[in-house]
mmCIF file of C-alpha atoms in Angstrom:
data_model
loop_
_atom_site.group_PDB
_atom_site.id
_atom_site.type_symbol
_atom_site.label_atom_id
_atom_site.label_comp_id
_atom_site.label_asym_id
_atom_site.label_seq_id
_atom_site.Cartn_x
_atom_site.Cartn_y
_atom_site.Cartn_z
ATOM 1 C CA MET A 1444 3.352 15.206 -7.575
ATOM 2 C CA ASP A 1445 1.925 18.489 -8.026
ATOM 3 C CA SER A 1446 0.963 19.071 -4.253
ATOM 4 C CA TYR A 1447 1.146 17.598 -1.119
ATOM 5 C CA LYS A 1448 -2.614 18.818 -0.353
ATOM 6 C CA ASP A 1449 -3.742 16.670 -3.471
ATOM 7 C CA ILE A 1450 -2.451 13.801 -1.764
ATOM 8 C CA SER A 1451 -3.860 14.742 1.419
ATOM 9 C CA ASP A 1452 -7.062 15.191 0.315
ATOM 10 C CA LYS A 1453 -7.372 11.846 -1.936
ATOM 11 C CA LYS A 1454 -5.875 9.941 1.129
ATOM 12 C CA GLU A 1455 -8.866 7.684 0.983
ATOM 13 C CA GLU A 1456 -8.758 7.124 -2.506
ATOM 14 C CA PHE A 1457 -5.325 5.907 -2.545
ATOM 15 C CA TYR A 1458 -5.727 3.375 0.484
ATOM 16 C CA ASN A 1459 -8.746 2.072 -1.435
ATOM 17 C CA LEU A 1460 -6.292 1.502 -4.406
ATOM 18 C CA ALA A 1461 -4.014 0.002 -2.557
ATOM 19 C CA ILE A 1462 -6.361 -2.303 -0.807
ATOM 20 C CA LYS A 1463 -7.762 -3.669 -4.149
ATOM 21 C CA TYR A 1464 -4.199 -4.250 -5.270
ATOM 22 C CA TYR A 1465 -3.611 -6.373 -2.011
ATOM 23 C CA TYR A 1466 -6.743 -8.580 -2.991
ATOM 24 C CA ASN A 1467 -5.280 -9.476 -5.970
ATOM 25 C CA ILE A 1468 -2.671 -11.640 -3.799
ATOM 26 C CA ASP A 1469 -2.629 -15.617 -3.458
ATOM 27 C CA LYS A 1470 -6.072 -16.234 -1.901
ATOM 28 C CA GLU A 1471 -4.629 -18.698 0.947
ATOM 29 C CA TYR A 1472 -2.451 -15.868 2.346
ATOM 30 C CA LEU A 1473 -5.482 -13.758 2.544
ATOM 31 C CA ASP A 1474 -7.411 -16.115 4.656
ATOM 32 C CA ASN A 1475 -5.202 -15.537 7.547
ATOM 33 C CA ILE A 1476 -5.902 -11.815 7.409
ATOM 34 C CA SER A 1477 -8.728 -10.365 9.198
ATOM 35 C CA LYS A 1478 -8.019 -6.631 9.473
ATOM 36 C CA ILE A 1479 -6.343 -4.321 7.317
ATOM 37 C CA VAL A 1480 -5.016 -0.673 8.760
ATOM 38 C CA ASN A 1481 -4.166 2.509 6.709
ATOM 39 C CA LYS A 1482 -0.829 3.004 8.129
ATOM 40 C CA SER A 1483 0.713 5.570 5.633
ATOM 41 C CA ILE A 1484 1.202 7.629 2.148
ATOM 42 C CA SER A 1485 4.719 8.725 1.306
ATOM 43 C CA ILE A 1486 6.006 10.602 -1.630
ATOM 44 C CA LEU A 1487 9.114 8.591 -2.317
ATOM 45 C CA VAL A 1488 11.858 10.651 -4.250
ATOM 46 C CA ASP A 1489 14.715 8.243 -4.209
ATOM 47 C CA HIS A 1490 14.904 4.507 -4.172
ATOM 48 C CA GLU A 1491 17.852 2.210 -5.458
ATOM 49 C CA PHE A 1492 15.334 0.006 -7.632
ATOM 50 C CA ILE A 1493 11.875 1.593 -7.805
ATOM 51 C CA PRO A 1494 11.355 4.564 -10.063
ATOM 52 C CA THR A 1495 10.805 7.494 -8.508
ATOM 53 C CA PRO A 1496 9.131 10.014 -7.836
ATOM 54 C CA CYS A 1497 6.241 7.936 -6.823
ATOM 55 C CA ILE A 1498 3.672 7.114 -3.935
ATOM 56 C CA GLU A 1499 3.865 4.716 -1.315
ATOM 57 C CA ILE A 1500 0.992 3.618 0.122
ATOM 58 C CA ARG A 1501 1.573 1.059 3.199
ATOM 59 C CA LEU A 1502 -1.219 -1.183 4.923
ATOM 60 C CA GLU A 1503 -0.514 -3.101 8.059
ATOM 61 C CA LEU A 1504 -2.046 -6.593 8.006
ATOM 62 C CA HIS A 1505 -3.280 -8.221 11.089
ATOM 63 C CA HIS A 1506 -3.869 -11.880 11.793
ATOM 64 C CA GLN A 1507 -7.328 -13.344 12.438
ATOM 65 C CA ASP A 1508 -6.564 -14.962 15.572
ATOM 66 C CA ASP A 1509 -5.374 -11.844 17.376
ATOM 67 C CA ASP A 1510 -5.047 -8.048 16.420
ATOM 68 C CA VAL A 1511 -1.485 -8.461 16.261
ATOM 69 C CA ASN A 1512 0.155 -6.702 12.955
ATOM 70 C CA VAL A 1513 1.733 -10.057 11.241
ATOM 71 C CA SER A 1514 3.030 -8.143 7.929
ATOM 72 C CA SER A 1515 3.056 -4.845 5.760
ATOM 73 C CA TYR A 1516 1.949 -4.336 2.146
ATOM 74 C CA TYR A 1517 3.417 -1.552 0.282
ATOM 75 C CA LEU A 1518 1.951 -0.432 -2.878
ATOM 76 C CA TYR A 1519 3.953 2.036 -5.326
ATOM 77 C CA ILE A 1520 2.211 4.325 -7.731
ATOM 78 C CA ASN A 1521 3.106 7.069 -10.560
ATOM 79 C CA GLU A 1522 1.236 10.323 -10.194
ATOM 80 C CA GLU A 1523 -1.054 9.024 -12.575
ATOM 81 C CA ASN A 1524 -2.276 6.271 -10.306
ATOM 82 C CA GLU A 1525 -0.665 3.743 -12.154
ATOM 83 C CA PHE A 1526 0.979 0.685 -10.785
ATOM 84 C CA ILE A 1527 4.847 0.781 -10.212
ATOM 85 C CA ASP A 1528 5.624 -2.338 -7.986
ATOM 86 C CA GLU A 1529 4.485 -3.843 -4.525
ATOM 87 C CA PHE A 1530 6.256 -5.321 -1.723
ATOM 88 C CA LEU A 1531 4.615 -7.568 1.198
ATOM 89 C CA TYR A 1532 6.437 -8.922 3.838
#
């Protein structure tokens, strides 16, 4: 995590990476999602079970019938942009 500016400058790349990983999820679940909203990118410095430091990328998922947030997807990557973990709720 060399610099906050590096992350800020590459935020669209980070969101695109998270979307790419999200689309690897079960296709039945994806059918109900019509909109993905880029929500946040954070540096995670301490966590109980995720290796840190890492980058946490959050996407908000909206239902196809209405524009309401139904869940969120979190992708955790290291500073080399390698997958660490993901969380969907």
